[in-house]
PDB file of C-alpha atoms and ligand atoms in Angstrom:
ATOM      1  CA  UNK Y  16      -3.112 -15.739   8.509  1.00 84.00           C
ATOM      2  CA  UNK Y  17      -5.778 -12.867   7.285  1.00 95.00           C
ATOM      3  CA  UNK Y  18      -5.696 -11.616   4.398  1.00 97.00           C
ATOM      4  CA  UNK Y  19      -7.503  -8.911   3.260  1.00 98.00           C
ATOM      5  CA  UNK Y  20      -7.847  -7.105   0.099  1.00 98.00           C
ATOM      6  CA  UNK Y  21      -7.545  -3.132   0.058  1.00 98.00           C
ATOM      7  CA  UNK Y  22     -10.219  -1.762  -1.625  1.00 98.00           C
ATOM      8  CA  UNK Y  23      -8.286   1.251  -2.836  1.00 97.00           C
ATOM      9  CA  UNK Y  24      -5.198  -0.208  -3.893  1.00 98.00           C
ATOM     10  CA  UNK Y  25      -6.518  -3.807  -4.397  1.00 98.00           C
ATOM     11  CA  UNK Y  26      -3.668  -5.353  -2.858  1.00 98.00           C
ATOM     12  CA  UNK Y  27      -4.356  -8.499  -0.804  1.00 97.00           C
ATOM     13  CA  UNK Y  28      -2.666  -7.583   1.949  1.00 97.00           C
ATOM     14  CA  UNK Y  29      -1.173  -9.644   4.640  1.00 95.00           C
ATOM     15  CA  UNK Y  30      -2.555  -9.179   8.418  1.00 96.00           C
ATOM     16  CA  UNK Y  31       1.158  -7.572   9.067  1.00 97.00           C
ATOM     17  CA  UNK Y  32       0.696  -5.179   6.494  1.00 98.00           C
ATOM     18  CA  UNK Y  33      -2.457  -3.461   7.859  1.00 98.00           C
ATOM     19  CA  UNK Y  34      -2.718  -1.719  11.206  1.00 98.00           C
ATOM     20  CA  UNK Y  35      -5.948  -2.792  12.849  1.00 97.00           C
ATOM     21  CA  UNK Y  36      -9.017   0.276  13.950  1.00 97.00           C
ATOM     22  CA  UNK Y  37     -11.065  -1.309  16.082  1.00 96.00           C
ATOM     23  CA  UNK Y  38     -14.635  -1.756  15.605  1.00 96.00           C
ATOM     24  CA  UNK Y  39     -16.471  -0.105  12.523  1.00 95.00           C
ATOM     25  CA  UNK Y  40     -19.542   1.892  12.204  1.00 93.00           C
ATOM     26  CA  UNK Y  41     -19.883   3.545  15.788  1.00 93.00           C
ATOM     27  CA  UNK Y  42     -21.498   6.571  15.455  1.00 91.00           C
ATOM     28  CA  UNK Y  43     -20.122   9.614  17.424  1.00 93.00           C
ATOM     29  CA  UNK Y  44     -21.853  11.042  20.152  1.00 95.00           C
ATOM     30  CA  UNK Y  45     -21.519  14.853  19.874  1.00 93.00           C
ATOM     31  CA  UNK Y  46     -21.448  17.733  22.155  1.00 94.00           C
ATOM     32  CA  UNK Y  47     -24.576  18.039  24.984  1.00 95.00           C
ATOM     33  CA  UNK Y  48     -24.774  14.188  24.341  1.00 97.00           C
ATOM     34  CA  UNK Y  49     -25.953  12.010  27.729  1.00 97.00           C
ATOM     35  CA  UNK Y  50     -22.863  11.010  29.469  1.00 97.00           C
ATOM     36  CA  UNK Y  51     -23.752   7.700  29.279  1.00 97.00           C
ATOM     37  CA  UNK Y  52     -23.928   7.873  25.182  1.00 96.00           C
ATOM     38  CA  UNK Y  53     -20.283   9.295  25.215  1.00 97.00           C
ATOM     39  CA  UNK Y  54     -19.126   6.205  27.514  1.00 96.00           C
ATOM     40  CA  UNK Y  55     -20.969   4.012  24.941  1.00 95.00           C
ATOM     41  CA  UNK Y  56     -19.092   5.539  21.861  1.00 95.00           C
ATOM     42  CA  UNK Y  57     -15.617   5.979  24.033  1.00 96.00           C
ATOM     43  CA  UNK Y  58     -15.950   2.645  25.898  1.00 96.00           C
ATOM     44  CA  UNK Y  59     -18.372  -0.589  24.371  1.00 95.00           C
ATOM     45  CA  UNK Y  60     -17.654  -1.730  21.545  1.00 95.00           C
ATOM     46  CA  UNK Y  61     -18.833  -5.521  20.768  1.00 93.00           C
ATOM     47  CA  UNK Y  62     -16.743  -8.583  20.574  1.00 93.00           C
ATOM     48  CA  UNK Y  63     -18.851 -10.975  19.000  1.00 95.00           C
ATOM     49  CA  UNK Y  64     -17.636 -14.960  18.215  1.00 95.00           C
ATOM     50  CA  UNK Y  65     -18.696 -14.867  14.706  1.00 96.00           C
ATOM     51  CA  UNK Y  66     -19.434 -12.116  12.286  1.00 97.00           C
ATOM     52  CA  UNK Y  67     -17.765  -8.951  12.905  1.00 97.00           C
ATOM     53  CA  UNK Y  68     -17.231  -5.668  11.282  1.00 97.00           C
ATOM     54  CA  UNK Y  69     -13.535  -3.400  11.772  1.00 97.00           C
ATOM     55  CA  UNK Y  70     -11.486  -0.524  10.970  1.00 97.00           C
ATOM     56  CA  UNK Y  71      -8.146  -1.556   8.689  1.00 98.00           C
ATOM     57  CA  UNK Y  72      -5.674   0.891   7.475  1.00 98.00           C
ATOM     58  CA  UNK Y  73      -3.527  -0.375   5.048  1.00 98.00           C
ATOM     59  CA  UNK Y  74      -0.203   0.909   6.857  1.00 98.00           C
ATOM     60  CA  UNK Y  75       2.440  -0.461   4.630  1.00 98.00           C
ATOM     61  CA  UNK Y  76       0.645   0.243   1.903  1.00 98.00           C
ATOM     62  CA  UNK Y  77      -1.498   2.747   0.166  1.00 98.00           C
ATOM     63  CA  UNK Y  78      -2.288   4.101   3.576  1.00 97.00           C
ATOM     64  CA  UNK Y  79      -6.087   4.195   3.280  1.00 98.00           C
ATOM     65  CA  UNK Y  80      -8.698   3.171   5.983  1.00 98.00           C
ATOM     66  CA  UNK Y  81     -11.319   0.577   4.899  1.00 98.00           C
ATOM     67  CA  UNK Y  82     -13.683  -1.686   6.652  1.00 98.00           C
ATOM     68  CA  UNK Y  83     -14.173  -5.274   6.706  1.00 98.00           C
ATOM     69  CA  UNK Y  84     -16.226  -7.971   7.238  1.00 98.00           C
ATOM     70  CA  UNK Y  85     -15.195 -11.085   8.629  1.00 97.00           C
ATOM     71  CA  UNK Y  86     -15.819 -14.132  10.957  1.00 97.00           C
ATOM     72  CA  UNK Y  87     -13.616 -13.968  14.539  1.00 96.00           C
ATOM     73  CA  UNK Y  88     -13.793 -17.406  14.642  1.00 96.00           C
ATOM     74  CA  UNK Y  89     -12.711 -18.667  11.688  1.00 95.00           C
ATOM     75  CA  UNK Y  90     -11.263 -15.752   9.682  1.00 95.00           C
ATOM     76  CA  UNK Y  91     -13.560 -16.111   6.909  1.00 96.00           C
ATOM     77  CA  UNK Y  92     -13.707 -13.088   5.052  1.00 98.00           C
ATOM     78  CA  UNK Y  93     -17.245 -11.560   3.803  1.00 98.00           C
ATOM     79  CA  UNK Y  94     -15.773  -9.154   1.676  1.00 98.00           C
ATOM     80  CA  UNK Y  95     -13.737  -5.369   2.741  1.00 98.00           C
ATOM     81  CA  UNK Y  96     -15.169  -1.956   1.569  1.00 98.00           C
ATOM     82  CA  UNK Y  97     -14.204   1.801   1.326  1.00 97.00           C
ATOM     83  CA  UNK Y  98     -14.825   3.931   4.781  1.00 95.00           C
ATOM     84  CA  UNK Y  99     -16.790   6.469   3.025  1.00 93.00           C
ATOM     85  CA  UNK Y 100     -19.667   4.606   4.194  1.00 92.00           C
ATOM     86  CA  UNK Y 101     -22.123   4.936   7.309  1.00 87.00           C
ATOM     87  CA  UNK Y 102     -23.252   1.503   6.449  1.00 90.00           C
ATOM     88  CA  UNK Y 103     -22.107  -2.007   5.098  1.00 94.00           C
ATOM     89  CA  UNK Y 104     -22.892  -1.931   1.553  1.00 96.00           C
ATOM     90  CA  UNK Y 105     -25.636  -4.689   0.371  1.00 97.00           C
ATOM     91  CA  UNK Y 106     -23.195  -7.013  -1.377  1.00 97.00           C
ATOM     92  CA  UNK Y 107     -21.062  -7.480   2.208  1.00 97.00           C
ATOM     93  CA  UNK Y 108     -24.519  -7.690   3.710  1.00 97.00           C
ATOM     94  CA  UNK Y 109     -25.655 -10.547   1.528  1.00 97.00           C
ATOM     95  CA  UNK Y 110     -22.275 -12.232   1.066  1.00 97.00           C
ATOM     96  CA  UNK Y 111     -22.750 -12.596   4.722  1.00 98.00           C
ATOM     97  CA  UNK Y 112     -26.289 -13.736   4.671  1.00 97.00           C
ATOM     98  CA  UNK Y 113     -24.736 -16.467   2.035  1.00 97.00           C
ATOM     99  CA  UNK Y 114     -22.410 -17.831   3.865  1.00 97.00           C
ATOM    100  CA  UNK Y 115     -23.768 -17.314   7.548  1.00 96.00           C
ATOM    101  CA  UNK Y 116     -27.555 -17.763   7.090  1.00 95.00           C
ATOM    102  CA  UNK Y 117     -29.635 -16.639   9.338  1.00 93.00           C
ATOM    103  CA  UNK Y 118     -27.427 -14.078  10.738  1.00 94.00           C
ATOM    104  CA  UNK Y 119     -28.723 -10.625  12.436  1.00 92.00           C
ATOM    105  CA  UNK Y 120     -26.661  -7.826  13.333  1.00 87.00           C
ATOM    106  CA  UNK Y 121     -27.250  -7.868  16.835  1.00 80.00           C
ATOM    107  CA  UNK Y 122     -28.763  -4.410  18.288  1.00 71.00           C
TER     108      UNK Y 122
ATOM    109  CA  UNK D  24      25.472 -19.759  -7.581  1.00 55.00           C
ATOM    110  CA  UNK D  25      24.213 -17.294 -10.267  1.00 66.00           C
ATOM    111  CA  UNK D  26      24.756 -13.991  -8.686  1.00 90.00           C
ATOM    112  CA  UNK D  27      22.587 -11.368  -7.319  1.00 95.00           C
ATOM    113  CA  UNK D  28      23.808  -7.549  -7.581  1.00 97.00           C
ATOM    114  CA  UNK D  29      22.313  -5.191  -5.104  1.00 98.00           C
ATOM    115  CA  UNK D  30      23.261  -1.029  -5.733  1.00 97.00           C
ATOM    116  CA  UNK D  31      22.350   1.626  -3.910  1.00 97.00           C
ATOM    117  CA  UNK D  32      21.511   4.735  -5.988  1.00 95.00           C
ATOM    118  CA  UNK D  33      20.561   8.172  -5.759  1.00 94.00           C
ATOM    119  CA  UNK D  34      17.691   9.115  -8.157  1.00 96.00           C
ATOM    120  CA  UNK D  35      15.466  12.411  -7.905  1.00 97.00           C
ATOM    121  CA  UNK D  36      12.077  11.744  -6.602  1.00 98.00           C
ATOM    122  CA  UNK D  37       8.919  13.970  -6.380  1.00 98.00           C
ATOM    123  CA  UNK D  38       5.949  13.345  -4.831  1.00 98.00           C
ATOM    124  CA  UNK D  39       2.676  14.589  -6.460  1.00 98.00           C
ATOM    125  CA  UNK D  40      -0.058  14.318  -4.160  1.00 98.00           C
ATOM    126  CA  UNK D  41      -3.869  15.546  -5.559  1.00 97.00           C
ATOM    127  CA  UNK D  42      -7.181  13.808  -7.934  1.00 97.00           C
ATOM    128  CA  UNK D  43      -4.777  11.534 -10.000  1.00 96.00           C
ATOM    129  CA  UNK D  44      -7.856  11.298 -12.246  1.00 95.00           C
ATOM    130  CA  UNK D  45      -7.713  15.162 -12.704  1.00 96.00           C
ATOM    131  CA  UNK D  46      -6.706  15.751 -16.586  1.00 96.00           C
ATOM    132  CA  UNK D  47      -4.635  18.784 -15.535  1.00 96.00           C
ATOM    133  CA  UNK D  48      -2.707  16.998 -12.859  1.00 97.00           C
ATOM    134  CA  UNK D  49      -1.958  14.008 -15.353  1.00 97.00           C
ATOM    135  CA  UNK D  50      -1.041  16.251 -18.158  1.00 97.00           C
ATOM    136  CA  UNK D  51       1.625  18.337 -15.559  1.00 97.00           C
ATOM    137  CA  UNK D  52       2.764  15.074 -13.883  1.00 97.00           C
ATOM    138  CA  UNK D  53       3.794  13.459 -17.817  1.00 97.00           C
ATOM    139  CA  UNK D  54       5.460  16.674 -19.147  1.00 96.00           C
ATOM    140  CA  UNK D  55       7.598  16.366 -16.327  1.00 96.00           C
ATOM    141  CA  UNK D  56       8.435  13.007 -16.125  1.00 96.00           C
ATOM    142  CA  UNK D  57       8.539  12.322 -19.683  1.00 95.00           C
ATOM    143  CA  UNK D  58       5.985   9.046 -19.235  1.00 97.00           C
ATOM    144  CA  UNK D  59       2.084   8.886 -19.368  1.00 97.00           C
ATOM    145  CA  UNK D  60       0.233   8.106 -16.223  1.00 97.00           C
ATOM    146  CA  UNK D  61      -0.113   4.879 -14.821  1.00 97.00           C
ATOM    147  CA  UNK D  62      -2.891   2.700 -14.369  1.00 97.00           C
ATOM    148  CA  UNK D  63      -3.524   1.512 -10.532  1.00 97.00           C
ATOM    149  CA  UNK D  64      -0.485   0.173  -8.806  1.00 98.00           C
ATOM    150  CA  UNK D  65       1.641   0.141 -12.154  1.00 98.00           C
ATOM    151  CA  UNK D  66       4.782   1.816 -12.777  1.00 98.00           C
ATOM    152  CA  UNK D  67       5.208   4.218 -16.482  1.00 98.00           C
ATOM    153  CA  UNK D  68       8.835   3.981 -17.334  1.00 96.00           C
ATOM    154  CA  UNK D  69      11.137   5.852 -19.924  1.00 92.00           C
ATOM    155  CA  UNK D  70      14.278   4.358 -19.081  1.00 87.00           C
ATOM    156  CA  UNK D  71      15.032   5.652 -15.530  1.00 83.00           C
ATOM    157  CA  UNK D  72      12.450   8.644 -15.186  1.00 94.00           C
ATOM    158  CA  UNK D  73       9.114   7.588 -14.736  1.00 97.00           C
ATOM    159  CA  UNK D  74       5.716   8.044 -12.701  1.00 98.00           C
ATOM    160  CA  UNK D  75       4.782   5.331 -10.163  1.00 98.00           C
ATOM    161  CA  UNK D  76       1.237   5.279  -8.634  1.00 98.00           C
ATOM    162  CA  UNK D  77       1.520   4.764  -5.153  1.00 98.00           C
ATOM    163  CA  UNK D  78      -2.348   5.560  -3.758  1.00 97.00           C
ATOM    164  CA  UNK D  79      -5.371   6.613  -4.952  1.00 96.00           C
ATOM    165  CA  UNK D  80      -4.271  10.218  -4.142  1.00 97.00           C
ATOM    166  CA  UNK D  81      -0.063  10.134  -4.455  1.00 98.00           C
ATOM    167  CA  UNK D  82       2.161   9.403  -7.626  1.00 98.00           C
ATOM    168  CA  UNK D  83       6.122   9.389  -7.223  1.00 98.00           C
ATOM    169  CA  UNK D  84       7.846  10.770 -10.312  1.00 98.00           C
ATOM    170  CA  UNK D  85      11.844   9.644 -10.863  1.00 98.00           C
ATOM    171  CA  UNK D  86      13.861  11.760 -12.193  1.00 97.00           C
ATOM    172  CA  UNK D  87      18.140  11.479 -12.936  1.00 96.00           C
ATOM    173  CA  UNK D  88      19.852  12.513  -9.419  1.00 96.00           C
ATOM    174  CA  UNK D  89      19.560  16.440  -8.632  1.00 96.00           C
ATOM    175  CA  UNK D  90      16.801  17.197 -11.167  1.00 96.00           C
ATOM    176  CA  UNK D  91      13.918  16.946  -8.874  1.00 97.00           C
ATOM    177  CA  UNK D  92      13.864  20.455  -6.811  1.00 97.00           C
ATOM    178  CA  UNK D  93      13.636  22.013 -10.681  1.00 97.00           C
ATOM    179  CA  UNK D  94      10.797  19.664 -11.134  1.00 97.00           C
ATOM    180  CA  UNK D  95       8.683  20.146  -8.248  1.00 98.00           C
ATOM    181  CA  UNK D  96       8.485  23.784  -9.019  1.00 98.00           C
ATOM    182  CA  UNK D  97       8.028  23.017 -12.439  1.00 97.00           C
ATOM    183  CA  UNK D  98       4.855  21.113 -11.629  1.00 97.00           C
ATOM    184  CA  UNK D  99       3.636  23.733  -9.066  1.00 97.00           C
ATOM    185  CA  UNK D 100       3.728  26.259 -11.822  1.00 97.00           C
ATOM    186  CA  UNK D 101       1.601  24.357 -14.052  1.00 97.00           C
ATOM    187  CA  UNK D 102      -0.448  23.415 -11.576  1.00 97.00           C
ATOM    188  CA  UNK D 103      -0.926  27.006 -10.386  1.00 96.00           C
ATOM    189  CA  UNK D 104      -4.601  26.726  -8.951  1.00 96.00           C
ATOM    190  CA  UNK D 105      -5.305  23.091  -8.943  1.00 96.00           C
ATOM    191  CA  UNK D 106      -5.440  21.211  -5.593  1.00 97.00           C
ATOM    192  CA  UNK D 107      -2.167  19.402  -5.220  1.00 98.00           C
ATOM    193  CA  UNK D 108       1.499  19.064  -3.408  1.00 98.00           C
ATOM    194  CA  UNK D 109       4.500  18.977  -5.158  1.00 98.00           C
ATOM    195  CA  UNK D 110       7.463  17.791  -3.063  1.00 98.00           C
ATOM    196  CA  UNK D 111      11.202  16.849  -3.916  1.00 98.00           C
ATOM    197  CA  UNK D 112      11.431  14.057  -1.567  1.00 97.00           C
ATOM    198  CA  UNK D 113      15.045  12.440  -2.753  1.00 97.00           C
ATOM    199  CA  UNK D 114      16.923  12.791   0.134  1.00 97.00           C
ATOM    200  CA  UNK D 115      13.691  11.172   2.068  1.00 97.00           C
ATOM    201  CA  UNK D 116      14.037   7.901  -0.164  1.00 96.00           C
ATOM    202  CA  UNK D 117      16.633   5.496  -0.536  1.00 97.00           C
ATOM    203  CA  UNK D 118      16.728   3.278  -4.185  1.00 97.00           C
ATOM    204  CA  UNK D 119      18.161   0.057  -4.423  1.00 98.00           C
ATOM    205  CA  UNK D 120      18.928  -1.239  -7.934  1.00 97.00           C
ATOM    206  CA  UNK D 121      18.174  -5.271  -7.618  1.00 98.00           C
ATOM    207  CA  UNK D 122      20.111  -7.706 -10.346  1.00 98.00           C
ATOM    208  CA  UNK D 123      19.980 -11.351 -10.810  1.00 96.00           C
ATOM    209  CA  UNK D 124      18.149 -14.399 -11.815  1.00 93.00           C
ATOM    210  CA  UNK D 125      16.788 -15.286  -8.402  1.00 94.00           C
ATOM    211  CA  UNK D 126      15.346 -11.904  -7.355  1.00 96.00           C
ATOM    212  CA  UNK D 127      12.454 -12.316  -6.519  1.00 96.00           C
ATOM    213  CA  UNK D 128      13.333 -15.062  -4.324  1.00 96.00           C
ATOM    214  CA  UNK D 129      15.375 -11.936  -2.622  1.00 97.00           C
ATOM    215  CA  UNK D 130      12.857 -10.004  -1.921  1.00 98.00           C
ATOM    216  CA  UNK D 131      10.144 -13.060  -1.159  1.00 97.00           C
ATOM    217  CA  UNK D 132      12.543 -14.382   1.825  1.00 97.00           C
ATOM    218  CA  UNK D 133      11.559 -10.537   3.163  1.00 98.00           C
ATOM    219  CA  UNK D 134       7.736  -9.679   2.744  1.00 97.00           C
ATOM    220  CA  UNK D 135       4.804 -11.136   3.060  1.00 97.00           C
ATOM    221  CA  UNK D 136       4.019 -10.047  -0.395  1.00 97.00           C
ATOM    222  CA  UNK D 137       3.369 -12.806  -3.213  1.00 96.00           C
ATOM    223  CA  UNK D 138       6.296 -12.610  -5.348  1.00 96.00           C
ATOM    224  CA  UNK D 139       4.826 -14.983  -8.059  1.00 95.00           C
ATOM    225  CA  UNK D 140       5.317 -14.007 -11.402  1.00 95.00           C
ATOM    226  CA  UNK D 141       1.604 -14.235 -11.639  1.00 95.00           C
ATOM    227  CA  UNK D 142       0.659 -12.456  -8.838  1.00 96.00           C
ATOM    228  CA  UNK D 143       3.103  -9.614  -9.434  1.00 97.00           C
ATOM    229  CA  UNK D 144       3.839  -9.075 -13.125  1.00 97.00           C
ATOM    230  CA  UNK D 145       6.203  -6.780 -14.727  1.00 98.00           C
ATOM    231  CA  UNK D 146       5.969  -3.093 -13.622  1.00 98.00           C
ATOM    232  CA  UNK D 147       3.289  -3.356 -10.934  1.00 98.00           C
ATOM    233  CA  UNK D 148       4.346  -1.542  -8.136  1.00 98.00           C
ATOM    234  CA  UNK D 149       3.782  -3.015  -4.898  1.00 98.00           C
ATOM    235  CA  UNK D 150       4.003  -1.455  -1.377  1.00 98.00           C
ATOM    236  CA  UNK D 151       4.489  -3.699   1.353  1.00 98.00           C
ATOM    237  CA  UNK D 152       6.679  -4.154   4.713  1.00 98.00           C
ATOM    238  CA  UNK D 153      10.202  -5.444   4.314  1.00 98.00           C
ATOM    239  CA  UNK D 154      11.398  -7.451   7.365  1.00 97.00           C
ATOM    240  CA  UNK D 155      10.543  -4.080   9.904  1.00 97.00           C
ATOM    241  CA  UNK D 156       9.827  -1.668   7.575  1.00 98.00           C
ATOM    242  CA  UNK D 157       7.896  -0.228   4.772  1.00 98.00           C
ATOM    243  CA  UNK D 158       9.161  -0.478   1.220  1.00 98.00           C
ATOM    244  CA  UNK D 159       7.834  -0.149  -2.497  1.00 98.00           C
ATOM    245  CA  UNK D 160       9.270  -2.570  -5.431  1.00 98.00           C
ATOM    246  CA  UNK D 161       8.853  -3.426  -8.509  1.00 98.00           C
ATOM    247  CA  UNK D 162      10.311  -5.573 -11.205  1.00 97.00           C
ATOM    248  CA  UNK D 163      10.803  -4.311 -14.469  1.00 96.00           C
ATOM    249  CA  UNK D 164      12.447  -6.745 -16.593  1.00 95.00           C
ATOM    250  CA  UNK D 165      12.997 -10.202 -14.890  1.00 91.00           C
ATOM    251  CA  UNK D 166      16.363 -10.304 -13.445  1.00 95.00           C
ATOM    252  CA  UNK D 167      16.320  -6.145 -12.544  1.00 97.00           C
ATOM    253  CA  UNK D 168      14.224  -4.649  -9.811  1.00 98.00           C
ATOM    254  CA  UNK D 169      14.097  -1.697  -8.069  1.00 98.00           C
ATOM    255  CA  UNK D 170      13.506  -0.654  -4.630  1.00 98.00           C
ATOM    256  CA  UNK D 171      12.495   2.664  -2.629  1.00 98.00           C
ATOM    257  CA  UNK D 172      12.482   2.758   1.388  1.00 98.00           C
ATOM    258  CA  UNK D 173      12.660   5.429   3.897  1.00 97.00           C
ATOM    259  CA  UNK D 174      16.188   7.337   3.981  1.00 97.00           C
ATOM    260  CA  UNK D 175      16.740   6.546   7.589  1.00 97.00           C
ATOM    261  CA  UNK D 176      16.261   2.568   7.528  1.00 98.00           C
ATOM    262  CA  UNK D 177      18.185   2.171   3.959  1.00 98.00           C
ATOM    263  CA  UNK D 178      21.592   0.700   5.448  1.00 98.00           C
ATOM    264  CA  UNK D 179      18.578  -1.785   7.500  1.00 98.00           C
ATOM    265  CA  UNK D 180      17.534  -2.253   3.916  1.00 98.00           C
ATOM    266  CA  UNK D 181      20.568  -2.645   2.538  1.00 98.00           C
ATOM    267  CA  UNK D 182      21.794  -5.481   4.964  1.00 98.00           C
ATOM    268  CA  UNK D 183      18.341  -7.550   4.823  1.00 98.00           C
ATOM    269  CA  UNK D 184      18.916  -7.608   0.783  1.00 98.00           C
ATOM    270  CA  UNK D 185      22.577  -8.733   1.333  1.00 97.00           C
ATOM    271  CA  UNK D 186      22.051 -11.298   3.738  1.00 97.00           C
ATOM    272  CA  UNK D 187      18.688 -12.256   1.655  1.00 97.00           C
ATOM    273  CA  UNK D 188      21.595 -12.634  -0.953  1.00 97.00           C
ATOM    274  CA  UNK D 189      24.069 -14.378   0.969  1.00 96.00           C
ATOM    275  CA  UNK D 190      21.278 -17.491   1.610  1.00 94.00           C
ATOM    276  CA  UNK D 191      21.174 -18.039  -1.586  1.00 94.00           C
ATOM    277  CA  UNK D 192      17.616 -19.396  -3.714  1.00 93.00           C
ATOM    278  CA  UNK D 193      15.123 -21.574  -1.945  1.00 92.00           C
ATOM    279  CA  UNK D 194      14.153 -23.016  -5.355  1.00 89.00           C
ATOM    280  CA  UNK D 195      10.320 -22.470  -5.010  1.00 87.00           C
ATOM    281  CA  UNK D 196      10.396 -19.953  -8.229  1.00 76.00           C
ATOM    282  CA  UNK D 197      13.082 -18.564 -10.640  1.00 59.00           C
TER     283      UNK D 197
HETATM  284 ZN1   ZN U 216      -4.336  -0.107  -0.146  1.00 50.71          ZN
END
């Protein structure tokens, strides 16, 4: 079972409680954009066995969207964070690096 | 088997949406509802009126049934130029009135929420999914809780608490 804590409310919240958003941090590709960078942010998105960054919104709950980081594999979770950010925060970034070392966000 | 009470009621209820840390928001929000404030996730009681926070952004003031159309313009005068939205929102609720040693064992069975005393003390107000749907509780004396789902899933509601009821305690906590 996930679990992850809301970072506005501070509820640990139970996997059923949240509805999921997909993968976090894409960056929008705007109007006179190449096609093929408006298939990229419409269509691939990355699916990685291991670390992995989403899109929560705490549905039955205080209804915000945050972000987390976690493992795919094993659930493990790095740590969750508001969605007023274009970028994980350091402390997810070296909770991560903690835990996983090595680790590099892959391009 | 000690008993367990479930009762519907029929409160007023206003939301207040806007910067909860706003001193002119607070200041409307406890003239009206006769209680300060509350911190994150806690409910301020004065006996059956009361402010719960529900998000960063929303509070839900109770009020006694019928009092909260006179309230929601009362905080939309005082609020006359600060961001906000004051809505009577009692016939959008439903409010069940929980009773019984064992309640939290009632409402446990239903929600993936940690019921713990611990992890859910006294007067913290916590939103969560019961069986299908959403619902807000809180206990505010052990033995009493209180309950607030949508209008049009409360006789769902109602029948998941009675048949959470009929089962009886599992015995992992009072
Ligand atoms: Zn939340």
């Amino acid at each position: 079972m996930l679990i992850l804590t809301c970072p506005y409310c501070g509820v640990a919240a139970d996997e059923t409680e949240l509805s999921p958003g997909g993968e976090a941090h894409l960056h929008r590709a705007g109007p006179g954009s190449e096609d093929a960078s408006v298939e990229a942010y419409l269509y691939h998105r990355s699916n990685p066995k291991g670390v992995h960054f989403e899109r929560w919104r705490h549905a039955y709950g205080c209804g915000k969207w945050f972000h987390s980081a976690r493992d795919t594999a094993t659930n493990d979770v790095f740590g969750t964070y508001p969605a007023q950010v274009t970028e994980t925060p350091q402390n997810i970034l070296e909770a991560i690096a903690q835990r996983r070392p090595g680790w590099e966000r892959p391009q | 088997m000690a008993e367990i009470t479930v009762t519907r009621r029929t409160p007023g209820m206003v939301l207040l949406r806007g910067d909860l840390s706003s001193d002119a928001l607070r200041e409307a929000a406890s003239a009206v509802a006769g209680a300060p404030m509350p911190e994150r996730r806690q409910a301020s009681l004065s006996g059956d009126t009361g402010i719960l926070w529900m998000s960063p952004d929303e509070a839900l003031i109770l009020l006694p049934e019928g009092r909260a159309a006179e309230a929601a313009r009362a905080l939309s005068q005082r609020l006359e130029g600060v961001h906000h939205l004051a809505l009577d929102l009692s016939d959008a609720r439903a409010v069940f009135e929980i009773e019984g040693p064992w309640l939290r064992e009632v409402l446990a069975k239903l929600s993936p929420a940690d019921l713990h005393p611990e992890a859910l003390p006294l007067l913290e107000v916590r939103r969560t999914r019961l069986a299908q749907v959403p619902a807000a509780f809180w206990i505010e004396a052990e033995g009493r809780a209180r309950l607030i789902c949508f209008r049009s899933v409360a006789d769902y509601v109602e029948g998941l608490l009675r048949r959470s009821v009929e089962d009886g305690p599992v015995g992992l906590f009072a």
